[in-house]
Short mmCIF file of C-alpha atoms and ligand atoms in Angstrom, two decimals:
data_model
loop_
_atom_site.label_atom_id
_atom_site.label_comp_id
_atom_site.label_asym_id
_atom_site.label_seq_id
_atom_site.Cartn_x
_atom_site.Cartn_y
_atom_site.Cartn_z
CA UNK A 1 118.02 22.91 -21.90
CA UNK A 2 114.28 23.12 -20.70
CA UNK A 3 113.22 21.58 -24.36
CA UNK A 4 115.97 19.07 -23.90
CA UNK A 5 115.13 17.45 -21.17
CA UNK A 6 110.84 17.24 -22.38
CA UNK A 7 112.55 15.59 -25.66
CA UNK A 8 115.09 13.35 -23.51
CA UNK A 9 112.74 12.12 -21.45
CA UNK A 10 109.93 11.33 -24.06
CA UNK A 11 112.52 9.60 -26.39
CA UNK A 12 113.59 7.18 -23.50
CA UNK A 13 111.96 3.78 -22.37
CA UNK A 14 112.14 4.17 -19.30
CA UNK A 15 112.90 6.98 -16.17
CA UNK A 16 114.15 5.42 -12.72
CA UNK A 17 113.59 7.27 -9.77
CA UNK A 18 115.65 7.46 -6.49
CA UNK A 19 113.28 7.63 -3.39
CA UNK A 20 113.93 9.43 -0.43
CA UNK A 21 114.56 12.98 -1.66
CA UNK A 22 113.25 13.03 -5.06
CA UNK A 23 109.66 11.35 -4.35
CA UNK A 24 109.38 11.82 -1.03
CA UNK A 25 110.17 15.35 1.19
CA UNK A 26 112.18 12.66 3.80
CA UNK A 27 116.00 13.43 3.61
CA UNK A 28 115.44 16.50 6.78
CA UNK A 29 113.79 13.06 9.08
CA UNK A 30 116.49 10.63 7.95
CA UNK A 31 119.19 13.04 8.50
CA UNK A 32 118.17 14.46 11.96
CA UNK A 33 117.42 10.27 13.22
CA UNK A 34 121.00 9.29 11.87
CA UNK A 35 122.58 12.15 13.99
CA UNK A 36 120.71 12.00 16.76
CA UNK A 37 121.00 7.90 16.99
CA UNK A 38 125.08 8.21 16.32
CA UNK A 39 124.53 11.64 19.42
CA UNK A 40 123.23 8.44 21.50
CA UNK A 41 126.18 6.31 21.19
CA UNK A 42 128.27 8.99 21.97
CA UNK A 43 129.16 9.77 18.07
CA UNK A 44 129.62 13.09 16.11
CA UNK A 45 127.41 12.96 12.78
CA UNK A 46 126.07 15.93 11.84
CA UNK A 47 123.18 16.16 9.76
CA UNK A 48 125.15 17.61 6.78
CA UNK A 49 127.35 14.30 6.14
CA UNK A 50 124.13 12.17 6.38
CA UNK A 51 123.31 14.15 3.01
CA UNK A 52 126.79 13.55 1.79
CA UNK A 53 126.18 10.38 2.11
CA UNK A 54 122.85 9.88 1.51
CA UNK A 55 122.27 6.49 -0.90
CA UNK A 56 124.07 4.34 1.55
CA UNK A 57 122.71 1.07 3.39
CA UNK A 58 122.37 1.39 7.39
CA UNK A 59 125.34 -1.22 7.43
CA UNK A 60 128.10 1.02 5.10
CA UNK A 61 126.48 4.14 6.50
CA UNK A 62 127.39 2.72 10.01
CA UNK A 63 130.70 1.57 8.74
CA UNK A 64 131.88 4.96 6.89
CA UNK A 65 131.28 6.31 10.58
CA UNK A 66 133.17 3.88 12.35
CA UNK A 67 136.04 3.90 9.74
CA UNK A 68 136.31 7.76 10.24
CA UNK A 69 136.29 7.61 13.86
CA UNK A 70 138.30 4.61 15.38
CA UNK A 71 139.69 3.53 11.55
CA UNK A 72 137.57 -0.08 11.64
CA UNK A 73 134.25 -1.74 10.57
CA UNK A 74 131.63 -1.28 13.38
CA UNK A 75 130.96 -4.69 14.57
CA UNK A 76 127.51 -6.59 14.18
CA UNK A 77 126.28 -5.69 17.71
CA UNK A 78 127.71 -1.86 16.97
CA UNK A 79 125.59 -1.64 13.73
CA UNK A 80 122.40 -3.53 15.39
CA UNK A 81 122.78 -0.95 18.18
CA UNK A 82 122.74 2.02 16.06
CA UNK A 83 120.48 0.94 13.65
CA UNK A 84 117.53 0.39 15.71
CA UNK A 85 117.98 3.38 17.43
CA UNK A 86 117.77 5.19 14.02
CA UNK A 87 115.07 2.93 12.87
CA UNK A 88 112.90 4.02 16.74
CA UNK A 89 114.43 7.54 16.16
CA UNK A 90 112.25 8.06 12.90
CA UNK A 91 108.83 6.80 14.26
CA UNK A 92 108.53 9.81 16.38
CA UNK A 93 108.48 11.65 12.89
CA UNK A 94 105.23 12.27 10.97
CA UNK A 95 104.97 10.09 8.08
CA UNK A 96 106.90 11.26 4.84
CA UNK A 97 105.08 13.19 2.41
CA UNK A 98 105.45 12.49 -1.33
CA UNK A 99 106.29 15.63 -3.46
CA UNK A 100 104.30 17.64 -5.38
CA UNK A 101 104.76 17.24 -8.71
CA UNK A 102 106.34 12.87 -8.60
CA UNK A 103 102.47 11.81 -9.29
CA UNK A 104 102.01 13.78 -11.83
CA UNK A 105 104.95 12.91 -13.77
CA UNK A 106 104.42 9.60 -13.67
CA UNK A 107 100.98 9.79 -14.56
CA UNK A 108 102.80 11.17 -18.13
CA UNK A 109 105.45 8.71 -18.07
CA UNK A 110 102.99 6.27 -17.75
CA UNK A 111 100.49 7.48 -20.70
CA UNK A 112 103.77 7.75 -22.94
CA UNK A 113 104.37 4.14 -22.04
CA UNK A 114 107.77 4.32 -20.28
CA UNK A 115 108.52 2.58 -17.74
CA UNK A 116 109.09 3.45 -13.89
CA UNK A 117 111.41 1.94 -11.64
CA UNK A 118 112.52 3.33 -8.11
CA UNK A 119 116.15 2.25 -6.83
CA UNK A 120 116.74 2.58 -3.07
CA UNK A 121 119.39 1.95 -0.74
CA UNK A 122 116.44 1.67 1.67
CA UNK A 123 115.05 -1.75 3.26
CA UNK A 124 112.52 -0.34 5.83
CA UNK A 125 109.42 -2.33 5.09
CA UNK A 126 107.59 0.77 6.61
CA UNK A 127 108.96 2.68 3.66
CA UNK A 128 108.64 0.56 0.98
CA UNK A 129 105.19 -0.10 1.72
CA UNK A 130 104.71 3.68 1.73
CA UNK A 131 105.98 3.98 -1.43
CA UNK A 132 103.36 0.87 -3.24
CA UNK A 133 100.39 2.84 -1.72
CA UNK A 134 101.14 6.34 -2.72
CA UNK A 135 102.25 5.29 -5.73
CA UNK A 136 99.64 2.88 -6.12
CA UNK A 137 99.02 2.05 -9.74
CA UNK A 138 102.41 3.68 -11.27
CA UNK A 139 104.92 1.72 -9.16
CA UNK A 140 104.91 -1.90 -8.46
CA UNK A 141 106.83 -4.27 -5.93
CA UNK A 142 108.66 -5.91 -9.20
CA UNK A 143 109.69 -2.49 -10.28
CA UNK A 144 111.43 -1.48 -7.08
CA UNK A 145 115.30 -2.22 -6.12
CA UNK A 146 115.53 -1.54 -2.86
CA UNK A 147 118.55 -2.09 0.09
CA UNK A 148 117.78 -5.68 -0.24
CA UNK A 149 118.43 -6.47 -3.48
CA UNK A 150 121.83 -5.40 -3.91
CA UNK A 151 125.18 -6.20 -2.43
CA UNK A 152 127.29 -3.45 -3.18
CA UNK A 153 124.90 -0.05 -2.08
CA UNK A 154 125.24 3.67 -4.15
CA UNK A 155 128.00 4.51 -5.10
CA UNK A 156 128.51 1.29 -6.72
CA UNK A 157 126.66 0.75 -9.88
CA UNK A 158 124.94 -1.84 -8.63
CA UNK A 159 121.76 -0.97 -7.87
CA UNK A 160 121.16 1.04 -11.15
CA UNK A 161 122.54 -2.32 -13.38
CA UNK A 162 120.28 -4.84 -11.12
CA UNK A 163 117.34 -2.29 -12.64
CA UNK A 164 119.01 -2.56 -16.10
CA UNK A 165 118.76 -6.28 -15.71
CA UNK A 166 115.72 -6.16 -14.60
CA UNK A 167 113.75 -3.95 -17.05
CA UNK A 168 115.27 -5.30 -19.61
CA UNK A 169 116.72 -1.79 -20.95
CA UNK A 170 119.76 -0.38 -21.72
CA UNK A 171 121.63 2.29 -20.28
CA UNK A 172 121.15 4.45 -23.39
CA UNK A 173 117.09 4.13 -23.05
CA UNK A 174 117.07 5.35 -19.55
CA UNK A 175 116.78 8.83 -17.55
CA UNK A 176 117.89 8.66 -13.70
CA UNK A 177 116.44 10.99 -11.13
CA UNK A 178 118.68 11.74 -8.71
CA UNK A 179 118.86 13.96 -5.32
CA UNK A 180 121.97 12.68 -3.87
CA UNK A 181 126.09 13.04 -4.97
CA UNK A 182 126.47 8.92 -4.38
CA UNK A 183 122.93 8.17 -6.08
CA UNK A 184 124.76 10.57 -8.78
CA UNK A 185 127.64 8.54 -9.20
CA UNK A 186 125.95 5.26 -8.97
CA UNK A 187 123.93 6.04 -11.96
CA UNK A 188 126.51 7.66 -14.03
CA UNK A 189 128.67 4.59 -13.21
CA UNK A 190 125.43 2.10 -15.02
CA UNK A 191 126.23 4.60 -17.49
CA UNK A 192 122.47 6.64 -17.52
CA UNK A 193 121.67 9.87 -18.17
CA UNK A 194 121.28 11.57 -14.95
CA UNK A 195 118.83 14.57 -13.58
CA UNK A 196 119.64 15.68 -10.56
CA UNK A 197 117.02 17.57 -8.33
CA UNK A 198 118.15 19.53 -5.62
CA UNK A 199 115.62 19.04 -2.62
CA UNK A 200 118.55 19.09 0.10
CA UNK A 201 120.74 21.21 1.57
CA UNK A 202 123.93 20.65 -0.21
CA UNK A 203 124.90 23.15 -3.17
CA UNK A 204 124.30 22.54 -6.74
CA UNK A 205 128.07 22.39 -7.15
CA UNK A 206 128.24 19.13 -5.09
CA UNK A 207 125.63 17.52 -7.81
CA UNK A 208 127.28 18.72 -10.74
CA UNK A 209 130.80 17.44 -9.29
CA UNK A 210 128.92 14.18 -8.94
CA UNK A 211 128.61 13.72 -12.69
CA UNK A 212 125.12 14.61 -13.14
CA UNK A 213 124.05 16.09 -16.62
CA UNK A 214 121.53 18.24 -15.23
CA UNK A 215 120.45 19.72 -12.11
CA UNK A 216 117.27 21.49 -11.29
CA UNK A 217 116.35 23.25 -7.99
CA UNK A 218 112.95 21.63 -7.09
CA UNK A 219 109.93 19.87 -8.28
CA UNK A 220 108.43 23.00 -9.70
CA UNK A 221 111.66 23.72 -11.59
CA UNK A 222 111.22 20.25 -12.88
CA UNK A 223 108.58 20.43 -14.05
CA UNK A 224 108.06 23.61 -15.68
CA UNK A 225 111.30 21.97 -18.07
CA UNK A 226 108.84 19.30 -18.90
MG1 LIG B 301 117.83 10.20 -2.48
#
């Protein structure tokens, strides 16, 4: 398998990359402001389901809440409420850190000529921005799908066929990195290849159940397959 995935890759056109949680070390700071902005309004969501459910926008995250506890959509107000208390919630945390190991890997994508996208569920300016400085050089604003771009968020195929469109490839010529079980399904959905890299907290099983071809347990493990 650690041969396969060095020959996948380099017989591909093109590797899209999921953001929080496979380049950035950011899923502990989203996860603790989601639970502690639902803790505000008076709402039980531990940090494990934000995992679960990591890939969503604010607005179906908000919703999947609501429909759980009172069985309806959170209104506008109700998800303007809780959404800007997440949004405060996370500027007390230190800026996100992008892992060891994403740089590099494009830096080899990009010398083998394939291309790099990054598909979000995420709008905040403050994190896209993030993401065209660190990466600055390997990722550019036309090769990002973010939050905004899409109408129906991960699970939904969606965002991973708007980058499809976009790039110009098909499915076949594309390798998805993945942290999360929805980004998991999205992308097997577009029909993609999909690595899954465990950064989180959830088990391996929960990935695998998700659809993904592979998983690996970190960065390093990633990369040593490479
Ligand atoms: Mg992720």
């Amino acid at each position: 398998m650690d041969r396969g995935i060095q020959e996948l890759i380099a017989c591909k056109k093109g590797v899209f990359f999921d953001m929080d949680g496979v380049l950035y070390d950011s899923m502990g700071y989203h996860a603790d402001a989601w639970s502690n902005a639902f803790q505000h309004f008076g709402i039980d969501f531990p940090p494990e389901m934000v995992y679960h459910n990591e890939g969503r926008t604010a607005q179906s995250t908000i919703n999947l809440v609501y429909q759980q506890n009172e069985e309806r959509d959170a209104t506008e107000s109700e998800i303007g409420q809780i959404y800007s208390k997440k949004t405060e919630l996370i500027e007390f945390f230190p800026d996100a850190i992008p892992f060891k190991g994403a740089k590099e890997l494009m830096e080899s994508l990009k010398k083998q000529g394939i291309d790099i996208w990054v598909v979000t569920g995420s709008s905040q300016e403050k994190f896209l921005d993030a993401l065209l400085q660190d990466f600055a050089g390997l990722v550019s604003e036309e090769q990002i799908i973010s939050g905004k771009d899409v109408q129906h968020c991960k699970p939904h195929p969606e965002p991973y066929l708007t980058a499809l469109k976009k790039s110009g490839l098909k499915s076949g010529e594309v390798v998805v990195i993945e942290n999360a079980p929805l980004g998991i399904q999205s992308a097997k959905a577009a029909g993609m290849f999909t690595l899954a890299i465990n950064t989180g907290i959830l088990d391996d099983r929960v990935l695998w159940e998700s659809g993904a071809d592979v998983v690996v347990k970190d960065w390093k493990d990633l990369l040593q397959k490479i």
